[in-house]
Amino acid sequence: MKFEHITLGQRVLFGAGRAAEHVAREAARLGARNIMCITSEFERPFAETALSLADVALWHTDVVQHVPAETAERARTAASDAGIDLIVCVGGGSTTGLAKAVALTTGIPIVAVPTTYAGSEATNVWGLTENATKTTGVDDRVLPVAVVYDAELTLSLPVSLSVASGLNALAHCVDSLWAPRADPINQALAAEGIRALADGLPRIVADPSDLAGRETALYGAYLAAVSFASAGSGLHHKICHVLGGTFNLPHAETHATVLPYVLAFNGPAAPGAAARIAGALRAGLASAGPANAPAQEPGTEPAEEALALLNSLRRTLGAPTALRDHGFTEADIPEAVERILKAVPPSNPAEATAENIGGLLRSALAGTEPTTGSAVLVGAGTGFNGGTK
Ligand SMILES: NC(=O)C1=CN([C@@H]2O[C@H](COP(=O)(O)OP(=O)(O)OC[C@H]3O[C@@H](n4cnc5c(N)ncnc54)[C@H](O)[C@@H]3O)[C@@H](O)[C@H]2O)C=CC1
Ligand SMILES: O=C(O)/C=C\C(=O)CC(=O)O
């Protein structure tokens, strides 16, 4: 075994109903005097709960998904005008993304209180959108110094958003298994993330007020983000990055829709990764409830089994199925293919071509259930077996 792994340092405070206590404790530990809270108008009630034991100098609610550059500039100006020394962001990945944009140029530390499963709180990845192009980068200044997880703040997340966001987290895990810096540590975190999400998400759909299900999903979302930050962006993230940044498709729903097509495309060329995905999905579905786990067919190829289990989980969850439902059109495919092909990581297990990426997008546009046998979807292997490289 030979690999190099970097572990990112941040404090994680997990506990239902304890956000206010944990945020106040972190603000005191950091010696904060001037706190800026970044949250959207809609998320502000969650922020008021999380910051009820801390003094907030500035509330900033101008939050837009995919962080347009002008939104970032306004937040940076507001932070420096007010002499801010700590940002507390409360909300989904969009609020965390804006906090990161401020931290990137000012170095102001962030305490993140996530209320979705996007996972931005546990990565050192930032994203900014300008001229219909989303740029991402990696910088340790944007990694929140602390993350406060409080599942009570996620109880209000509607089932459809919980499912889309939870599948965004699942996509972090799956893509981590063949991403450029995949290694045994981030692969282990990713596999446990898949198991936890496959356990927690069906329980949320069955009962959105199931706090234990919400906690399991949050735990899975954290592992997903840590594995993604460590392993880097694989093909799935490159595709969704183009769809979100250039065509302004909604983030979580796009990830949720595209994931099975990428698994169908890469799985046959990465049997080791596919077997791991299948094992973790089976274990998670089994603990969510016997009715959720489909029978195991002897002799099934790992990629086929992984995809069958993912399709089954998606049916249980009522996951989004077609990119056309999110504003993508046939006319967008050529530009999307051109942009995606420029970004495909050399580590990708299946070889991407204009034809097969176009086929993948066309299937995802229509929402045809993917199978590993689809001639259009299956990429030619590049020799990667999903293990340590
Ligand atoms: N840098 C990174 O590592 C990552 C960044 N992201 C970024 O995060 C953004 C997407 O984040 P998401 O969380 O998917 O979407 P989001 O932050 O835009 O939230 C989606 C919707 O859910 C609402 N919401 C949030 N929490 C809620 C709650 N508890 N109850 C009810 N409604 C709630 C929000 O107000 C919003 O309307 C994208 O810009 C994406 O690029 C996502 C993952 C990782
Ligand atoms: O695509 C993702 O889920 C992960 C990373 C980002 O979204 C980065 C960003 O654009 O903020």
GROMACS .gro file of C-alpha atoms and ligand atoms in nm:
model
  444
    1MET     CA    1   0.000   0.000   0.000
    2LYS     CA    2   0.143   0.338  -0.095
    3PHE     CA    3  -0.043   0.667  -0.065
    4GLU     CA    4  -0.027   1.022   0.066
    5HIS     CA    5  -0.329   1.147   0.259
    6ILE     CA    6  -0.398   1.491   0.408
    7THR     CA    7  -0.646   1.525   0.694
    8LEU     CA    8  -0.805   1.870   0.724
    9GLY     CA    9  -0.825   2.014   1.075
   10GLN     CA   10  -1.153   2.144   1.211
   11ARG     CA   11  -1.357   2.101   1.527
   12VAL     CA   12  -1.689   1.917   1.485
   13LEU     CA   13  -1.960   1.965   1.749
   14PHE     CA   14  -2.255   1.733   1.699
   15GLY     CA   15  -2.570   1.738   1.909
   16ALA     CA   16  -2.942   1.787   1.854
   17GLY     CA   17  -3.078   2.102   2.018
   18ARG     CA   18  -2.728   2.221   2.113
   19ALA     CA   19  -2.644   2.465   1.830
   20ALA     CA   20  -2.672   2.780   2.045
   21GLU     CA   21  -2.450   2.640   2.319
   22HIS     CA   22  -2.193   2.511   2.069
   23VAL     CA   23  -2.181   2.832   1.862
   24ALA     CA   24  -2.138   3.045   2.179
   25ARG     CA   25  -1.863   2.812   2.300
   26GLU     CA   26  -1.675   2.838   1.969
   27ALA     CA   27  -1.714   3.217   1.951
   28ALA     CA   28  -1.567   3.246   2.302
   29ARG     CA   29  -1.285   3.004   2.225
   30LEU     CA   30  -1.194   3.213   1.920
   31GLY     CA   31  -1.218   3.538   2.120
   32ALA     CA   32  -1.470   3.683   1.873
   33ARG     CA   33  -1.582   4.042   1.936
   34ASN     CA   34  -1.757   4.127   1.609
   35ILE     CA   35  -1.965   3.846   1.461
   36MET     CA   36  -2.119   3.857   1.114
   37CYS     CA   37  -2.400   3.609   1.058
   38ILE     CA   38  -2.446   3.501   0.697
   39THR     CA   39  -2.786   3.344   0.636
   40SER     CA   40  -3.070   3.392   0.389
   41GLU     CA   41  -3.394   3.569   0.489
   42PHE     CA   42  -3.564   3.229   0.479
   43GLU     CA   43  -3.300   3.063   0.698
   44ARG     CA   44  -3.282   3.353   0.946
   45PRO     CA   45  -3.503   3.183   1.208
   46PHE     CA   46  -3.254   2.893   1.223
   47ALA     CA   47  -2.972   3.147   1.256
   48GLU     CA   48  -3.152   3.328   1.538
   49THR     CA   49  -3.179   2.995   1.723
   50ALA     CA   50  -2.814   2.906   1.661
   51LEU     CA   51  -2.692   3.252   1.767
   52SER     CA   52  -2.928   3.307   2.058
   53LEU     CA   53  -2.639   3.292   2.308
   54ALA     CA   54  -2.398   3.509   2.106
   55ASP     CA   55  -2.390   3.879   2.012
   56VAL     CA   56  -2.427   3.942   1.639
   57ALA     CA   57  -2.281   4.269   1.506
   58LEU     CA   58  -2.402   4.223   1.147
   59TRP     CA   59  -2.676   4.016   0.985
   60HIS     CA   60  -2.609   3.959   0.615
   61THR     CA   61  -2.891   3.791   0.420
   62ASP     CA   62  -2.797   3.864   0.057
   63VAL     CA   63  -2.734   3.497  -0.035
   64VAL     CA   64  -2.759   3.356  -0.391
   65GLN     CA   65  -2.688   2.996  -0.499
   66HIS     CA   66  -2.354   2.935  -0.680
   67VAL     CA   67  -2.215   3.261  -0.529
   68PRO     CA   68  -2.226   3.524  -0.807
   69ALA     CA   69  -1.909   3.738  -0.792
   70GLU     CA   70  -2.104   4.058  -0.719
   71THR     CA   71  -2.278   3.891  -0.421
   72ALA     CA   72  -1.936   3.793  -0.286
   73GLU     CA   73  -1.805   4.147  -0.332
   74ARG     CA   74  -2.098   4.298  -0.139
   75ALA     CA   75  -2.045   4.055   0.151
   76ARG     CA   76  -1.669   4.126   0.162
   77THR     CA   77  -1.730   4.500   0.172
   78ALA     CA   78  -1.991   4.461   0.447
   79ALA     CA   79  -1.750   4.247   0.653
   80SER     CA   80  -1.457   4.485   0.626
   81ASP     CA   81  -1.670   4.797   0.686
   82ALA     CA   82  -1.795   4.640   1.011
   83GLY     CA   83  -1.453   4.514   1.130
   84ILE     CA   84  -1.581   4.156   1.148
   85ASP     CA   85  -1.357   3.899   1.322
   86LEU     CA   86  -1.579   3.587   1.298
   87ILE     CA   87  -1.836   3.471   1.043
   88VAL     CA   88  -2.108   3.233   1.156
   89CYS     CA   89  -2.299   3.097   0.855
   90VAL     CA   90  -2.628   2.923   0.913
   91GLY     CA   91  -2.814   2.750   0.630
   92GLY     CA   92  -2.751   2.539   0.323
   93GLY     CA   93  -2.442   2.522   0.104
   94SER     CA   94  -2.522   2.863  -0.047
   95THR     CA   95  -2.473   3.044   0.285
   96THR     CA   96  -2.155   2.849   0.353
   97GLY     CA   97  -2.037   2.930   0.000
   98LEU     CA   98  -2.081   3.303   0.059
   99ALA     CA   99  -1.899   3.285   0.393
  100LYS     CA  100  -1.613   3.107   0.213
  101ALA     CA  101  -1.598   3.380  -0.051
  102VAL     CA  102  -1.545   3.635   0.228
  103ALA     CA  103  -1.289   3.418   0.407
  104LEU     CA  104  -1.098   3.364   0.083
  105THR     CA  105  -0.997   3.730   0.054
  106THR     CA  106  -1.008   3.838   0.419
  107GLY     CA  107  -0.894   3.531   0.615
  108ILE     CA  108  -1.181   3.583   0.863
  109PRO     CA  109  -1.253   3.247   1.034
  110ILE     CA  110  -1.586   3.071   0.984
  111VAL     CA  111  -1.803   2.869   1.219
  112ALA     CA  112  -2.055   2.682   1.001
  113VAL     CA  113  -2.399   2.563   1.107
  114PRO     CA  114  -2.532   2.358   0.813
  115THR     CA  115  -2.904   2.298   0.769
  116THR     CA  116  -2.886   2.079   0.455
  117TYR     CA  117  -2.668   1.780   0.360
  118ALA     CA  118  -2.457   1.963   0.095
  119GLY     CA  119  -2.139   1.931   0.303
  120SER     CA  120  -1.960   2.253   0.209
  121GLU     CA  121  -1.890   2.309   0.580
  122ALA     CA  122  -1.633   2.027   0.585
  123THR     CA  123  -1.438   2.114   0.269
  124ASN     CA  124  -1.168   2.364   0.179
  125VAL     CA  125  -1.331   2.409  -0.164
  126TRP     CA  126  -1.473   2.748  -0.266
  127GLY     CA  127  -1.686   2.835  -0.570
  128LEU     CA  128  -1.766   3.163  -0.743
  129THR     CA  129  -1.972   3.230  -1.056
  130GLU     CA  130  -1.895   3.503  -1.310
  131ASN     CA  131  -1.996   3.535  -1.678
  132ALA     CA  132  -2.186   3.205  -1.669
  133THR     CA  133  -1.875   3.021  -1.557
  134LYS     CA  134  -1.834   2.870  -1.214
  135THR     CA  135  -1.479   2.867  -1.089
  136THR     CA  136  -1.380   2.652  -0.795
  137GLY     CA  137  -1.058   2.640  -0.602
  138VAL     CA  138  -0.904   2.491  -0.293
  139ASP     CA  139  -0.775   2.711  -0.013
  140ASP     CA  140  -0.741   2.621   0.355
  141ARG     CA  141  -0.854   2.973   0.455
  142VAL     CA  142  -1.211   2.882   0.354
  143LEU     CA  143  -1.230   2.566   0.566
  144PRO     CA  144  -1.458   2.650   0.859
  145VAL     CA  145  -1.263   2.629   1.185
  146ALA     CA  146  -1.562   2.462   1.346
  147VAL     CA  147  -1.881   2.292   1.233
  148VAL     CA  148  -2.187   2.281   1.454
  149TYR     CA  149  -2.430   2.004   1.357
  150ASP     CA  150  -2.777   2.023   1.511
  151ALA     CA  151  -3.027   1.788   1.348
  152GLU     CA  152  -3.319   1.986   1.496
  153LEU     CA  153  -3.234   2.263   1.248
  154THR     CA  154  -3.291   2.018   0.962
  155LEU     CA  155  -3.638   1.900   1.068
  156SER     CA  156  -3.800   2.171   0.855
  157LEU     CA  157  -3.612   2.070   0.539
  158PRO     CA  158  -3.891   1.947   0.307
  159VAL     CA  159  -3.871   1.582   0.205
  160SER     CA  160  -3.795   1.666  -0.161
  161LEU     CA  161  -3.502   1.891  -0.060
  162SER     CA  162  -3.384   1.641   0.201
  163VAL     CA  163  -3.374   1.373  -0.069
  164ALA     CA  164  -3.199   1.591  -0.328
  165SER     CA  165  -2.948   1.722  -0.075
  166GLY     CA  166  -2.891   1.376   0.073
  167LEU     CA  167  -2.819   1.240  -0.276
  168ASN     CA  168  -2.576   1.530  -0.330
  169ALA     CA  169  -2.395   1.393  -0.025
  170LEU     CA  170  -2.417   1.037  -0.160
  171ALA     CA  171  -2.263   1.165  -0.485
  172HIS     CA  172  -1.966   1.306  -0.289
  173CYS     CA  173  -1.906   0.954  -0.153
  174VAL     CA  174  -1.950   0.766  -0.482
  175ASP     CA  175  -1.734   1.010  -0.681
  176SER     CA  176  -1.464   0.999  -0.409
  177LEU     CA  177  -1.405   0.631  -0.484
  178TRP     CA  178  -1.254   0.714  -0.826
  179ALA     CA  179  -1.158   1.079  -0.782
  180PRO     CA  180  -0.801   1.196  -0.854
  181ARG     CA  181  -0.675   1.160  -0.494
  182ALA     CA  182  -0.875   0.850  -0.393
  183ASP     CA  183  -0.687   0.663  -0.120
  184PRO     CA  184  -0.773   0.393   0.138
  185ILE     CA  185  -0.861   0.652   0.405
  186ASN     CA  186  -1.101   0.867   0.204
  187GLN     CA  187  -1.247   0.551   0.044
  188ALA     CA  188  -1.324   0.412   0.392
  189LEU     CA  189  -1.490   0.742   0.491
  190ALA     CA  190  -1.687   0.741   0.166
  191ALA     CA  191  -1.810   0.384   0.217
  192GLU     CA  192  -1.930   0.463   0.570
  193GLY     CA  193  -2.094   0.779   0.435
  194ILE     CA  194  -2.285   0.574   0.175
  195ARG     CA  195  -2.399   0.331   0.443
  196ALA     CA  196  -2.518   0.610   0.675
  197LEU     CA  197  -2.702   0.799   0.399
  198ALA     CA  198  -2.872   0.482   0.269
  199ASP     CA  199  -2.985   0.422   0.627
  200GLY     CA  200  -3.092   0.778   0.720
  201LEU     CA  201  -3.262   0.904   0.402
  202PRO     CA  202  -3.538   0.637   0.376
  203ARG     CA  203  -3.618   0.702   0.743
  204ILE     CA  204  -3.659   1.075   0.672
  205VAL     CA  205  -3.892   1.001   0.380
  206ALA     CA  206  -4.096   0.764   0.598
  207ASP     CA  207  -4.113   1.022   0.878
  208PRO     CA  208  -3.963   1.370   0.824
  209SER     CA  209  -3.973   1.433   1.200
  210ASP     CA  210  -3.755   1.127   1.277
  211LEU     CA  211  -3.467   1.300   1.456
  212ALA     CA  212  -3.251   0.987   1.463
  213GLY     CA  213  -3.290   0.949   1.085
  214ARG     CA  214  -3.196   1.317   1.044
  215GLU     CA  215  -2.889   1.269   1.264
  216THR     CA  216  -2.780   0.963   1.068
  217ALA     CA  217  -2.811   1.160   0.742
  218LEU     CA  218  -2.613   1.455   0.887
  219TYR     CA  219  -2.341   1.219   1.005
  220GLY     CA  220  -2.331   1.066   0.655
  221ALA     CA  221  -2.323   1.413   0.497
  222TYR     CA  222  -2.019   1.506   0.707
  223LEU     CA  223  -1.832   1.188   0.606
  224ALA     CA  224  -1.929   1.251   0.245
  225ALA     CA  225  -1.783   1.601   0.252
  226VAL     CA  226  -1.463   1.490   0.423
  227SER     CA  227  -1.409   1.213   0.167
  228PHE     CA  228  -1.484   1.451  -0.122
  229ALA     CA  229  -1.250   1.722   0.011
  230SER     CA  230  -0.975   1.464   0.044
  231ALA     CA  231  -1.025   1.271  -0.282
  232GLY     CA  232  -1.109   1.568  -0.506
  233SER     CA  233  -1.366   1.611  -0.783
  234GLY     CA  234  -1.436   1.314  -1.004
  235LEU     CA  235  -1.636   1.301  -1.327
  236HIS     CA  236  -1.971   1.338  -1.149
  237HIS     CA  237  -1.872   1.668  -0.986
  238LYS     CA  238  -1.722   1.797  -1.311
  239ILE     CA  239  -2.052   1.730  -1.492
  240CYS     CA  240  -2.266   1.891  -1.221
  241HIS     CA  241  -2.029   2.186  -1.195
  242VAL     CA  242  -2.088   2.264  -1.566
  243LEU     CA  243  -2.465   2.210  -1.536
  244GLY     CA  244  -2.488   2.441  -1.232
  245GLY     CA  245  -2.237   2.706  -1.331
  246THR     CA  246  -2.317   2.743  -1.702
  247PHE     CA  247  -2.684   2.644  -1.718
  248ASN     CA  248  -2.781   2.756  -1.367
  249LEU     CA  249  -2.941   2.422  -1.278
  250PRO     CA  250  -3.027   2.378  -0.909
  251HIS     CA  251  -2.734   2.223  -0.727
  252ALA     CA  252  -2.872   1.938  -0.516
  253GLU     CA  253  -3.138   1.825  -0.768
  254THR     CA  254  -2.876   1.813  -1.044
  255HIS     CA  255  -2.644   1.595  -0.837
  256ALA     CA  256  -2.935   1.372  -0.740
  257THR     CA  257  -3.040   1.326  -1.104
  258VAL     CA  258  -2.696   1.272  -1.260
  259LEU     CA  259  -2.552   1.025  -1.004
  260PRO     CA  260  -2.696   0.696  -1.141
  261TYR     CA  261  -2.580   0.781  -1.494
  262VAL     CA  262  -2.223   0.836  -1.375
  263LEU     CA  263  -2.236   0.512  -1.177
  264ALA     CA  264  -2.364   0.328  -1.488
  265PHE     CA  265  -2.084   0.488  -1.692
  266ASN     CA  266  -1.790   0.435  -1.454
  267GLY     CA  267  -1.902   0.129  -1.252
  268PRO     CA  268  -1.814  -0.143  -1.508
  269ALA     CA  269  -1.461   0.003  -1.543
  270ALA     CA  270  -1.414   0.024  -1.164
  271PRO     CA  271  -1.535  -0.310  -1.020
  272GLY     CA  272  -1.356  -0.259  -0.686
  273ALA     CA  273  -1.531   0.074  -0.628
  274ALA     CA  274  -1.863  -0.068  -0.750
  275ALA     CA  275  -1.839  -0.360  -0.504
  276ARG     CA  276  -1.773  -0.117  -0.222
  277ILE     CA  277  -2.070   0.101  -0.321
  278ALA     CA  278  -2.294  -0.208  -0.342
  279GLY     CA  279  -2.184  -0.338   0.000
  280ALA     CA  280  -2.236  -0.002   0.169
  281LEU     CA  281  -2.575   0.059   0.005
  282ARG     CA  282  -2.693  -0.290   0.102
  283ALA     CA  283  -2.586  -0.243   0.463
  284GLY     CA  284  -2.752   0.099   0.488
  285LEU     CA  285  -3.076  -0.011   0.323
  286ALA     CA  286  -3.091  -0.318   0.551
  287SER     CA  287  -3.071  -0.105   0.866
  288ALA     CA  288  -3.328   0.143   0.731
  289GLY     CA  289  -3.579  -0.144   0.718
  290PRO     CA  290  -3.607  -0.490   0.558
  291ALA     CA  291  -3.851  -0.368   0.291
  292ASN     CA  292  -3.585  -0.134   0.152
  293ALA     CA  293  -3.318  -0.391   0.068
  294PRO     CA  294  -3.374  -0.579  -0.263
  295ALA     CA  295  -3.270  -0.945  -0.277
  296GLN     CA  296  -2.911  -1.019  -0.376
  297GLU     CA  297  -2.887  -1.213  -0.706
  298PRO     CA  298  -2.591  -1.457  -0.706
  299GLY     CA  299  -2.337  -1.397  -0.982
  300THR     CA  300  -2.435  -1.033  -1.045
  301GLU     CA  301  -2.148  -0.807  -1.152
  302PRO     CA  302  -2.058  -0.546  -0.886
  303ALA     CA  303  -2.148  -0.253  -1.113
  304GLU     CA  304  -2.485  -0.403  -1.193
  305GLU     CA  305  -2.555  -0.469  -0.825
  306ALA     CA  306  -2.446  -0.121  -0.718
  307LEU     CA  307  -2.667   0.040  -0.980
  308ALA     CA  308  -2.967  -0.181  -0.894
  309LEU     CA  309  -2.930  -0.084  -0.527
  310LEU     CA  310  -2.892   0.286  -0.609
  311ASN     CA  311  -3.198   0.273  -0.839
  312SER     CA  312  -3.391   0.099  -0.562
  313LEU     CA  313  -3.286   0.361  -0.304
  314ARG     CA  314  -3.384   0.636  -0.548
  315ARG     CA  315  -3.729   0.481  -0.600
  316THR     CA  316  -3.780   0.453  -0.223
  317LEU     CA  317  -3.687   0.819  -0.187
  318GLY     CA  318  -3.884   0.946  -0.488
  319ALA     CA  319  -3.563   1.104  -0.617
  320PRO     CA  320  -3.561   1.350  -0.907
  321THR     CA  321  -3.515   1.165  -1.236
  322ALA     CA  322  -3.479   1.399  -1.536
  323LEU     CA  323  -3.263   1.704  -1.604
  324ARG     CA  324  -3.539   1.846  -1.828
  325ASP     CA  325  -3.741   1.901  -1.507
  326HIS     CA  326  -3.468   2.139  -1.389
  327GLY     CA  327  -3.439   2.356  -1.702
  328PHE     CA  328  -3.180   2.164  -1.907
  329THR     CA  329  -3.260   2.122  -2.279
  330GLU     CA  330  -3.138   1.918  -2.577
  331ALA     CA  331  -2.995   2.239  -2.724
  332ASP     CA  332  -2.766   2.278  -2.419
  333ILE     CA  333  -2.598   1.938  -2.471
  334PRO     CA  334  -2.322   2.033  -2.723
  335GLU     CA  335  -2.188   2.318  -2.508
  336ALA     CA  336  -2.215   2.107  -2.192
  337VAL     CA  337  -2.022   1.819  -2.356
  338GLU     CA  338  -1.749   2.054  -2.473
  339ARG     CA  339  -1.706   2.203  -2.126
  340ILE     CA  340  -1.721   1.865  -1.947
  341LEU     CA  341  -1.463   1.702  -2.175
  342LYS     CA  342  -1.214   1.977  -2.087
  343ALA     CA  343  -1.258   1.893  -1.717
  344VAL     CA  344  -1.264   1.510  -1.706
  345PRO     CA  345  -0.997   1.399  -1.456
  346PRO     CA  346  -0.726   1.176  -1.608
  347SER     CA  347  -0.796   0.931  -1.321
  348ASN     CA  348  -1.149   0.861  -1.445
  349PRO     CA  349  -1.194   0.484  -1.477
  350ALA     CA  350  -1.394   0.499  -1.802
  351GLU     CA  351  -1.273   0.688  -2.105
  352ALA     CA  352  -1.495   0.990  -2.177
  353THR     CA  353  -1.570   1.086  -2.537
  354ALA     CA  354  -1.803   1.340  -2.695
  355GLU     CA  355  -2.028   1.051  -2.792
  356ASN     CA  356  -2.060   0.880  -2.453
  357ILE     CA  357  -2.080   1.202  -2.246
  358GLY     CA  358  -2.344   1.328  -2.491
  359GLY     CA  359  -2.528   0.996  -2.446
  360LEU     CA  360  -2.505   1.023  -2.068
  361LEU     CA  361  -2.651   1.376  -2.075
  362ARG     CA  362  -2.925   1.278  -2.321
  363SER     CA  363  -3.032   0.990  -2.094
  364ALA     CA  364  -3.023   1.214  -1.786
  365LEU     CA  365  -3.221   1.480  -1.973
  366ALA     CA  366  -3.498   1.231  -2.046
  367GLY     CA  367  -3.476   1.047  -1.714
  368THR     CA  368  -3.445   0.700  -1.869
  369GLU     CA  369  -3.347   0.461  -1.588
  370PRO     CA  370  -2.978   0.383  -1.648
  371THR     CA  371  -2.849   0.029  -1.678
  372THR     CA  372  -2.487  -0.085  -1.689
  373GLY     CA  373  -2.556  -0.262  -2.020
  374SER     CA  374  -2.646   0.058  -2.207
  375ALA     CA  375  -2.415   0.085  -2.509
  376VAL     CA  376  -2.421   0.464  -2.493
  377LEU     CA  377  -2.348   0.488  -2.124
  378VAL     CA  378  -2.076   0.233  -2.064
  379GLY     CA  379  -1.738   0.395  -2.108
  380ALA     CA  380  -1.433   0.194  -2.216
  381GLY     CA  381  -1.222   0.109  -1.913
  382THR     CA  382  -0.888   0.278  -1.851
  383GLY     CA  383  -0.762   0.000  -1.627
  384PHE     CA  384  -0.865   0.152  -1.292
  385ASN     CA  385  -1.017  -0.102  -1.054
  386GLY     CA  386  -1.135   0.138  -0.782
  387GLY     CA  387  -0.856   0.053  -0.541
  388THR     CA  388  -0.560   0.257  -0.425
  389LYS     CA  389  -0.368   0.398  -0.719
  390LIG     N1  390  -1.767   2.408  -0.166
  390LIG     C1  391  -1.816   2.290  -0.140
  390LIG     O1  392  -1.746   2.201  -0.092
  390LIG     C2  393  -1.959   2.264  -0.168
  390LIG     C3  394  -2.036   2.366  -0.213
  390LIG     N2  395  -2.168   2.347  -0.237
  390LIG     C4  396  -2.244   2.462  -0.287
  390LIG     O2  397  -2.360   2.479  -0.205
  390LIG     C5  398  -2.469   2.526  -0.285
  390LIG     C6  399  -2.589   2.434  -0.271
  390LIG     O3  400  -2.619   2.410  -0.136
  390LIG     P1  401  -2.759   2.344  -0.098
  390LIG     O4  402  -2.755   2.321   0.048
  390LIG     O5  403  -2.789   2.233  -0.187
  390LIG     O6  404  -2.864   2.455  -0.138
  390LIG     P2  405  -2.902   2.597  -0.072
  390LIG     O7  406  -2.808   2.638   0.031
  390LIG     O8  407  -2.920   2.689  -0.189
  390LIG     O9  408  -3.041   2.564  -0.004
  390LIG     C7  409  -3.149   2.517  -0.082
  390LIG     C8  410  -3.280   2.569  -0.025
  390LIG    O10  411  -3.304   2.508   0.100
  390LIG     C9  412  -3.344   2.604   0.196
  390LIG     N3  413  -3.311   2.551   0.328
  390LIG    C10  414  -3.188   2.533   0.379
  390LIG     N4  415  -3.196   2.475   0.500
  390LIG    C11  416  -3.327   2.455   0.525
  390LIG    C12  417  -3.400   2.396   0.633
  390LIG     N5  418  -3.339   2.344   0.739
  390LIG     N6  419  -3.535   2.394   0.625
  390LIG    C13  420  -3.600   2.442   0.516
  390LIG     N7  421  -3.535   2.496   0.409
  390LIG    C14  422  -3.401   2.503   0.415
  390LIG    C15  423  -3.267   2.726   0.154
  390LIG    O11  424  -3.322   2.843   0.207
  390LIG    C16  425  -3.279   2.720   0.003
  390LIG    O12  426  -3.401   2.773  -0.039
  390LIG    C17  427  -2.418   2.533  -0.427
  390LIG    O13  428  -2.380   2.664  -0.460
  390LIG    C18  429  -2.297   2.440  -0.424
  390LIG    O14  430  -2.204   2.471  -0.524
  390LIG    C19  431  -2.228   2.226  -0.215
  390LIG    C20  432  -2.155   2.120  -0.171
  390LIG    C21  433  -2.014   2.129  -0.142
  391LIG     O1  434  -2.029   2.024  -0.655
  391LIG     C1  435  -2.025   2.005  -0.531
  391LIG     O2  436  -2.118   1.951  -0.468
  391LIG     C2  437  -1.906   2.035  -0.458
  391LIG     C3  438  -1.837   2.146  -0.468
  391LIG     C4  439  -1.895   2.266  -0.505
  391LIG     O3  440  -2.013   2.278  -0.530
  391LIG     C5  441  -1.801   2.380  -0.506
  391LIG     C6  442  -1.872   2.507  -0.528
  391LIG     O4  443  -1.896   2.534  -0.646
  391LIG     O5  444  -1.904   2.577  -0.433
   0.00000   0.00000   0.00000
